[in-house]
């Protein structure tokens, strides 16, 4: 009830990737380099999905490991006010230099536990690249999500690639499309 955690053991994001993450209306996912590295169909196109987090949370933090560097960026949707108009909201990409201190923060430690990932192994080569998305300060809409409905939505939206695995509360979600 305190937050929602998404863990992706894919490519991770470097500083440029975390900055580009918040560009809305365009995507670098179609570049030859990204296509070659990801070896999968593109999911998403214009960044609308990450904005959907606003409907259920007031704050989202991305923590990512790429090229042996751990970075984090937080967007607090409360930073957007009527007064800010078209002024950009500056987001600071932070370098996590002291992994054990960061890992031992209660929210991140709990996020690792909920994702079923041993956090002390995240800075090792067992997990060379990854990304966490942590949605915090949940709105009442998030607290009212029914697990069965969420499971159905996720199962219908998954890509067909066999290597793509999705878990909800440690339960493997199978693709509805596989039965067709």
Coordinates of N, CA and C in Angstrom, one line a residue:
X1 N 0.8 -1.2 0.0 CA 0.0 0.0 0.0 C 0.8 1.3 0.0
X2 N 2.1 1.1 0.2 CA 3.0 2.4 0.3 C 3.6 2.7 -1.1
X3 N 3.9 1.7 -1.9 CA 4.4 2.0 -3.2 C 4.3 0.8 -4.1
X4 N 4.5 1.1 -5.4 CA 4.5 0.1 -6.4 C 5.9 0.0 -7.0
X5 N 6.3 -1.3 -7.2 CA 7.7 -1.5 -7.7 C 7.6 -2.3 -9.1
X6 N 8.4 -1.8 -10.0 CA 8.6 -2.5 -11.3 C 10.1 -2.7 -11.4
X7 N 10.5 -4.0 -11.7 CA 11.9 -4.3 -11.9 C 12.1 -4.8 -13.3
X8 N 13.1 -4.3 -14.0 CA 13.4 -4.8 -15.4 C 14.9 -5.1 -15.4
X9 N 15.2 -6.4 -15.7 CA 16.6 -6.8 -15.8 C 17.1 -6.7 -17.2
X10 N 16.6 -5.8 -18.0 CA 17.1 -5.6 -19.3 C 18.4 -4.8 -19.4
X11 N 18.4 -3.8 -20.3 CA 19.6 -3.1 -20.7 C 20.0 -2.0 -19.6
X12 N 19.1 -1.5 -18.8 CA 19.4 -0.4 -17.9 C 19.5 0.9 -18.7
X13 N 19.7 2.0 -18.0 CA 19.8 3.3 -18.6 C 21.0 4.0 -18.1
X14 N 21.8 4.6 -19.0 CA 22.9 5.5 -18.6 C 22.3 6.9 -18.3
X15 N 23.1 7.9 -18.0 CA 22.6 9.3 -17.7 C 21.8 9.8 -18.9
X16 N 22.3 9.6 -20.1 CA 21.5 10.1 -21.3 C 20.2 9.4 -21.4
X17 N 20.1 8.1 -21.1 CA 18.9 7.4 -21.2 C 17.9 7.9 -20.1
X18 N 18.4 8.2 -18.9 CA 17.5 8.7 -17.9 C 16.9 10.1 -18.2
X19 N 17.7 10.9 -18.9 CA 17.3 12.2 -19.3 C 16.2 12.0 -20.5
X20 N 16.6 11.2 -21.5 CA 15.7 11.0 -22.6 C 14.4 10.3 -22.2
X21 N 14.4 9.6 -21.1 CA 13.2 8.9 -20.5 C 12.1 9.9 -20.4
X22 N 12.4 11.2 -20.1 CA 11.3 12.1 -19.8 C 11.0 13.0 -21.0
X23 N 11.6 12.7 -22.2 CA 11.2 13.4 -23.4 C 9.8 12.8 -23.9
X24 N 8.9 13.7 -24.0 CA 7.5 13.2 -24.4 C 7.3 13.6 -25.8
X25 N 6.7 12.7 -26.6 CA 6.3 13.0 -28.0 C 7.4 12.5 -29.0
X26 N 8.5 12.0 -28.5 CA 9.5 11.4 -29.4 C 10.2 10.3 -28.7
X27 N 10.9 9.5 -29.4 CA 11.5 8.3 -28.9 C 12.8 8.0 -29.6
X28 N 13.8 7.5 -28.9 CA 15.0 7.0 -29.5 C 15.0 5.5 -29.7
X29 N 13.9 4.9 -29.3 CA 13.8 3.4 -29.3 C 14.0 2.9 -30.7
X30 N 13.8 3.7 -31.8 CA 13.9 3.2 -33.1 C 15.3 3.3 -33.7
X31 N 16.3 3.8 -33.0 CA 17.6 3.9 -33.5 C 18.2 2.5 -33.7
X32 N 19.1 2.3 -34.7 CA 19.7 1.0 -35.0 C 20.4 0.4 -33.8
X33 N 21.1 1.3 -33.0 CA 21.8 0.8 -31.8 C 20.8 0.2 -30.8
X34 N 19.7 0.9 -30.5 CA 18.8 0.4 -29.5 C 18.1 -0.9 -30.1
X35 N 17.8 -1.0 -31.3 CA 17.2 -2.2 -31.9 C 18.2 -3.4 -31.8
X36 N 19.4 -3.1 -32.1 CA 20.5 -4.2 -32.1 C 20.7 -4.7 -30.6
X37 N 20.7 -3.8 -29.7 CA 21.0 -4.2 -28.3 C 19.8 -4.8 -27.6
X38 N 18.6 -4.4 -27.9 CA 17.4 -4.9 -27.2 C 17.0 -6.2 -27.7
X39 N 17.2 -6.5 -29.0 CA 16.8 -7.8 -29.6 C 15.3 -8.1 -29.3
X40 N 14.5 -7.1 -29.4 CA 13.0 -7.3 -29.2 C 12.2 -6.3 -29.9
X41 N 10.9 -6.5 -30.0 CA 10.0 -5.5 -30.5 C 10.0 -4.3 -29.6
X42 N 9.8 -3.2 -30.2 CA 9.6 -2.0 -29.4 C 8.3 -2.0 -28.6
X43 N 8.4 -1.6 -27.3 CA 7.2 -1.4 -26.5 C 7.1 0.0 -26.2
X44 N 6.0 0.6 -26.5 CA 5.8 2.1 -26.3 C 6.4 2.8 -27.5
X45 N 6.0 4.1 -27.6 CA 6.6 4.9 -28.6 C 6.8 6.3 -28.2
X46 N 5.9 7.0 -27.6 CA 6.0 8.4 -27.4 C 6.1 8.8 -25.9
X47 N 6.3 7.9 -25.0 CA 6.4 8.2 -23.6 C 5.2 8.5 -22.8
X48 N 4.1 8.1 -23.4 CA 2.8 8.3 -22.7 C 2.6 7.4 -21.5
X49 N 3.2 6.2 -21.6 CA 3.0 5.2 -20.5 C 3.6 5.7 -19.2
X50 N 4.8 6.3 -19.2 CA 5.4 6.8 -18.0 C 4.6 8.0 -17.4
X51 N 3.9 8.7 -18.2 CA 3.0 9.8 -17.7 C 1.8 9.2 -17.1
X52 N 1.4 8.0 -17.5 CA 0.3 7.3 -16.8 C 0.5 7.1 -15.4
X53 N 1.8 7.1 -14.9 CA 2.0 6.9 -13.5 C 1.4 8.0 -12.7
X54 N 1.2 9.1 -13.3 CA 0.6 10.3 -12.6 C -0.8 10.0 -12.1
X55 N -1.5 9.1 -12.8 CA -2.8 8.8 -12.4 C -2.9 8.0 -11.1
X56 N -1.8 7.3 -10.7 CA -1.8 6.5 -9.5 C -0.8 6.9 -8.5
X57 N 0.2 7.8 -8.8 CA 1.2 8.1 -7.8 C 1.6 9.6 -8.0
X58 N 2.1 10.2 -6.9 CA 2.6 11.6 -7.0 C 4.1 11.7 -7.3
X59 N 4.8 10.5 -7.1 CA 6.2 10.6 -7.3 C 6.7 9.3 -7.9
X60 N 7.6 9.3 -8.8 CA 8.2 8.1 -9.4 C 9.7 8.3 -9.5
X61 N 10.4 7.3 -9.0 CA 11.9 7.2 -9.0 C 12.4 6.1 -9.9
X62 N 13.3 6.4 -10.8 CA 14.0 5.4 -11.6 C 15.4 5.2 -11.0
X63 N 15.8 3.9 -10.8 CA 17.1 3.6 -10.3 C 17.6 2.6 -11.4
X64 N 18.8 2.9 -12.0 CA 19.2 2.0 -13.1 C 20.7 1.8 -13.0
X65 N 21.1 0.5 -13.4 CA 22.5 0.2 -13.5 C 22.8 -0.1 -14.9
X66 N 23.8 0.6 -15.4 CA 24.3 0.4 -16.8 C 25.8 0.7 -16.8
X67 N 26.6 -0.1 -17.5 CA 28.0 0.1 -17.6 C 28.7 0.3 -16.2
X68 N 28.2 -0.6 -15.3 CA 28.8 -0.6 -13.9 C 28.6 0.7 -13.1
X69 N 27.6 1.5 -13.5 CA 27.3 2.8 -12.8 C 25.8 2.7 -12.4
X70 N 25.5 3.1 -11.2 CA 24.1 3.1 -10.7 C 23.7 4.6 -10.6
X71 N 22.6 4.9 -11.3 CA 22.0 6.2 -11.4 C 20.6 6.2 -10.9
X72 N 20.1 7.4 -10.4 CA 18.8 7.5 -10.0 C 18.2 8.9 -10.4
X73 N 16.9 9.0 -10.7 CA 16.3 10.2 -11.0 C 14.9 10.1 -10.4
X74 N 14.4 11.2 -9.8 CA 13.0 11.2 -9.2 C 12.2 12.4 -9.9
X75 N 11.0 12.1 -10.2 CA 10.1 13.1 -10.7 C 8.9 13.2 -9.7
X76 N 8.8 14.4 -9.1 CA 7.7 14.6 -8.2 C 6.6 15.4 -9.0
X77 N 5.5 14.8 -9.3 CA 4.5 15.4 -10.1 C 3.9 16.7 -9.4
X78 N 4.1 16.8 -8.1 CA 3.7 18.0 -7.4 C 4.5 19.2 -7.8
X79 N 5.7 19.0 -8.5 CA 6.5 20.1 -9.0 C 5.8 20.9 -10.1
X80 N 4.8 20.2 -10.7 CA 4.1 20.9 -11.8 C 2.9 21.7 -11.1
X81 N 2.9 23.0 -11.3 CA 1.8 23.8 -10.7 C 1.3 24.7 -11.9
X82 N 0.2 25.3 -11.6 CA -0.4 26.2 -12.6 C 0.5 27.4 -12.8
X83 N 1.3 27.7 -11.8 CA 2.2 28.9 -11.9 C 3.4 28.5 -12.8
X84 N 3.8 27.2 -12.8 CA 5.0 26.9 -13.6 C 4.7 27.0 -15.1
X85 N 3.5 26.9 -15.5 CA 3.2 27.1 -17.0 C 4.0 26.2 -17.8
X86 N 4.7 26.7 -18.8 CA 5.6 26.0 -19.7 C 7.0 25.9 -19.2
X87 N 7.3 26.4 -18.0 CA 8.7 26.3 -17.5 C 9.0 24.8 -17.3
X88 N 10.2 24.4 -17.8 CA 10.6 23.0 -17.6 C 10.9 22.7 -16.1
X89 N 10.6 21.5 -15.7 CA 10.9 21.0 -14.4 C 12.3 20.3 -14.5
X90 N 13.2 20.8 -13.8 CA 14.6 20.2 -13.8 C 14.6 19.0 -13.0
X91 N 15.2 17.9 -13.6 CA 15.4 16.6 -12.9 C 16.9 16.4 -12.8
X92 N 17.3 16.0 -11.6 CA 18.7 15.7 -11.4 C 18.9 14.2 -11.5
X93 N 19.8 13.8 -12.3 CA 20.3 12.5 -12.4 C 21.4 12.3 -11.4
X94 N 21.2 11.5 -10.4 CA 22.2 11.3 -9.3 C 23.0 10.0 -9.5
X95 N 24.3 10.1 -9.3 CA 25.2 9.0 -9.3 C 25.2 8.4 -7.9
X96 N 24.9 7.1 -7.8 CA 24.9 6.4 -6.5 C 26.3 5.9 -6.3
X97 N 27.1 6.6 -5.5 CA 28.5 6.2 -5.3 C 28.6 5.2 -4.2
X98 N 27.8 5.3 -3.2 CA 27.9 4.4 -2.0 C 26.7 3.5 -2.1
X99 N 26.9 2.3 -2.7 CA 25.8 1.4 -3.0 C 25.2 0.9 -1.7
X100 N 26.0 0.5 -0.7 CA 25.5 -0.1 0.5 C 24.6 0.9 1.3
X101 N 25.0 2.2 1.3 CA 24.1 3.2 2.0 C 22.8 3.3 1.2
X102 N 22.9 3.4 -0.1 CA 21.7 3.5 -0.9 C 20.7 2.3 -0.7
X103 N 21.3 1.1 -0.8 CA 20.6 -0.1 -0.7 C 19.9 -0.2 0.6
X104 N 20.5 0.3 1.7 CA 20.0 0.2 3.0 C 18.9 1.2 3.3
X105 N 18.6 2.1 2.4 CA 17.4 3.0 2.6 C 16.2 2.1 2.7
X106 N 15.3 2.3 3.6 CA 14.2 1.4 3.8 C 13.3 1.2 2.6
X107 N 13.0 2.3 1.8 CA 12.2 2.1 0.6 C 12.9 1.3 -0.4
X108 N 14.1 1.5 -0.7 CA 14.8 0.7 -1.7 C 15.0 -0.7 -1.3
X109 N 15.3 -0.9 0.0 CA 15.4 -2.3 0.5 C 14.1 -3.0 0.3
X110 N 13.0 -2.4 0.7 CA 11.7 -3.0 0.5 C 11.3 -3.2 -0.9
X111 N 11.7 -2.3 -1.8 CA 11.5 -2.5 -3.2 C 12.2 -3.7 -3.7
X112 N 13.4 -4.0 -3.3 CA 14.1 -5.2 -3.7 C 13.4 -6.4 -3.2
X113 N 13.0 -6.4 -2.0 CA 12.3 -7.5 -1.4 C 11.0 -7.8 -2.1
X114 N 10.2 -6.8 -2.4 CA 9.0 -7.0 -3.2 C 9.2 -7.5 -4.6
X115 N 10.3 -7.1 -5.2 CA 10.6 -7.6 -6.5 C 11.3 -9.0 -6.5
X116 N 11.5 -9.5 -5.3 CA 12.2 -10.8 -5.2 C 13.6 -10.8 -5.7
X117 N 14.3 -9.6 -5.6 CA 15.6 -9.4 -6.0 C 16.5 -9.2 -4.8
X118 N 17.6 -10.0 -4.6 CA 18.5 -9.8 -3.5 C 19.3 -8.5 -3.8
X119 N 19.0 -7.4 -3.1 CA 19.6 -6.1 -3.4 C 21.1 -6.1 -3.2
X120 N 21.6 -6.9 -2.3 CA 23.1 -7.0 -2.2 C 23.7 -7.5 -3.4
X121 N 23.0 -8.2 -4.3 CA 23.6 -8.7 -5.5 C 23.4 -7.8 -6.7
X122 N 22.7 -6.7 -6.5 CA 22.4 -5.8 -7.7 C 23.7 -5.1 -8.1
X123 N 24.6 -4.9 -7.3 CA 25.9 -4.2 -7.7 C 26.9 -5.2 -8.2
X124 N 26.6 -6.5 -8.4 CA 27.5 -7.5 -8.9 C 27.2 -7.8 -10.3
X125 N 28.1 -8.6 -10.9 CA 27.9 -9.0 -12.3 C 26.8 -10.0 -12.5
X126 N 26.2 -10.5 -11.4 CA 25.1 -11.4 -11.6 C 23.9 -10.6 -12.2
X127 N 23.9 -9.3 -11.9 CA 22.9 -8.4 -12.5 C 23.6 -7.2 -13.2
X128 N 24.2 -7.4 -14.4 CA 25.0 -6.3 -15.0 C 24.3 -5.1 -15.3
X129 N 23.0 -5.2 -15.6 CA 22.2 -4.0 -16.0 C 20.7 -4.3 -15.5
X130 N 20.1 -3.2 -15.1 CA 18.7 -3.3 -14.6 C 18.1 -2.0 -14.4
X131 N 16.8 -1.9 -14.2 CA 16.1 -0.7 -13.8 C 15.0 -1.0 -12.9
X132 N 14.9 -0.1 -11.8 CA 13.7 -0.2 -10.9 C 12.9 1.1 -11.2
X133 N 11.6 1.0 -11.2 CA 10.7 2.1 -11.2 C 9.9 2.0 -9.9
X134 N 10.0 3.0 -9.1 CA 9.3 3.0 -7.8 C 8.3 4.1 -7.7
X135 N 7.1 3.7 -7.7 CA 6.0 4.7 -7.6 C 5.6 4.9 -6.1
X136 N 5.7 6.2 -5.7 CA 5.5 6.5 -4.3 C 4.4 7.5 -4.1
X137 N 4.0 7.7 -2.9 CA 3.0 8.6 -2.5 C 1.7 8.3 -3.4
X138 N 1.3 7.1 -3.2 CA 0.2 6.6 -4.0 C -1.1 7.3 -3.8
X139 N -1.9 7.5 -4.9 CA -3.2 8.1 -4.9 C -4.2 7.0 -4.5
X140 N -5.4 7.4 -4.2 CA -6.4 6.4 -3.7 C -6.7 5.5 -4.9
X141 N -6.6 5.9 -6.1 CA -6.9 5.1 -7.3 C -6.0 3.9 -7.3
X142 N -4.7 4.1 -6.9 CA -3.8 2.9 -6.9 C -4.1 1.9 -5.8
X143 N -4.6 2.4 -4.7 CA -4.9 1.6 -3.6 C -6.2 0.8 -3.9
X144 N -7.0 1.2 -4.9 CA -8.2 0.5 -5.2 C -8.1 -0.5 -6.4
X145 N -6.8 -0.6 -6.9 CA -6.6 -1.5 -8.1 C -6.9 -3.0 -7.6
X146 N -7.8 -3.7 -8.3 CA -8.0 -5.1 -8.0 C -7.0 -5.9 -8.7
X147 N -6.4 -6.9 -7.9 CA -5.3 -7.7 -8.4 C -5.8 -8.5 -9.7
X148 N -7.0 -9.0 -9.6 CA -7.4 -9.8 -10.8 C -7.5 -9.0 -12.0
X149 N -8.1 -7.8 -11.9 CA -8.2 -6.9 -13.1 C -6.8 -6.5 -13.6
X150 N -5.9 -6.2 -12.7 CA -4.5 -5.8 -13.1 C -3.8 -7.0 -13.8
X151 N -4.0 -8.2 -13.3 CA -3.4 -9.4 -13.9 C -3.9 -9.6 -15.3
X152 N -5.2 -9.4 -15.5 CA -5.8 -9.5 -16.9 C -5.3 -8.4 -17.8
X153 N -5.2 -7.2 -17.3 CA -4.7 -6.1 -18.2 C -3.2 -6.4 -18.6
X154 N -2.4 -6.8 -17.7 CA -1.0 -7.1 -18.0 C -0.9 -8.3 -18.9
X155 N -1.7 -9.3 -18.8 CA -1.6 -10.5 -19.6 C -2.0 -10.2 -21.0
X156 N -2.9 -9.2 -21.3 CA -3.3 -8.9 -22.6 C -2.4 -7.9 -23.3
X157 N -1.5 -7.3 -22.6 CA -0.6 -6.2 -23.1 C 0.8 -6.7 -23.3
X158 N 1.1 -7.9 -23.0 CA 2.5 -8.4 -23.1 C 2.9 -8.8 -24.5
X159 N 4.2 -8.5 -24.9 CA 4.7 -8.9 -26.1 C 4.8 -10.4 -26.2
X160 N 4.9 -11.0 -27.4 CA 4.9 -12.5 -27.5 C 6.3 -13.1 -27.4
X161 N 7.4 -12.3 -27.2 CA 8.7 -12.8 -27.1 C 8.8 -13.8 -25.9
X162 N 9.3 -14.9 -26.1 CA 9.4 -16.0 -25.1 C 10.3 -15.5 -23.9
X163 N 11.4 -14.8 -24.2 CA 12.3 -14.4 -23.2 C 11.7 -13.2 -22.3
X164 N 10.6 -12.6 -22.7 CA 9.9 -11.6 -21.9 C 9.1 -12.3 -20.8
X165 N 9.5 -12.0 -19.6 CA 8.7 -12.6 -18.4 C 8.2 -11.5 -17.6
X166 N 7.0 -11.7 -17.1 CA 6.3 -10.7 -16.3 C 5.8 -11.4 -15.0
X167 N 6.0 -10.8 -13.9 CA 5.5 -11.3 -12.6 C 4.7 -10.2 -11.9
X168 N 3.7 -10.6 -11.3 CA 2.9 -9.7 -10.4 C 2.9 -10.4 -9.1
X169 N 3.5 -9.7 -8.1 CA 3.6 -10.2 -6.7 C 4.2 -11.7 -6.8
X170 N 5.2 -11.8 -7.5 CA 6.0 -13.0 -7.7 C 5.3 -14.1 -8.4
X171 N 4.1 -13.9 -9.0 CA 3.3 -14.8 -9.8 C 3.6 -14.6 -11.3
X172 N 4.0 -15.6 -12.0 CA 4.3 -15.5 -13.4 C 3.0 -15.2 -14.1
X173 N 2.9 -14.1 -15.0 CA 1.8 -13.8 -15.7 C 1.9 -14.3 -17.1
X174 N 1.0 -15.2 -17.6 CA 1.1 -15.7 -18.9 C 0.4 -14.8 -19.9
X175 N 0.8 -14.9 -21.2 CA 0.2 -14.1 -22.2 C -1.1 -14.6 -22.7
X176 N -2.1 -13.8 -22.7 CA -3.4 -14.1 -23.2 C -3.3 -14.5 -24.7
X177 N -2.4 -13.8 -25.4 CA -2.2 -14.0 -26.9 C -1.7 -15.4 -27.2
X178 N -1.1 -16.0 -26.3 CA -0.5 -17.4 -26.6 C -1.6 -18.4 -26.9
X179 N -2.8 -18.2 -26.4 CA -3.9 -19.1 -26.6 C -4.5 -19.0 -27.9
X180 N -4.2 -18.0 -28.7 CA -4.8 -17.8 -30.0 C -4.0 -18.5 -31.1

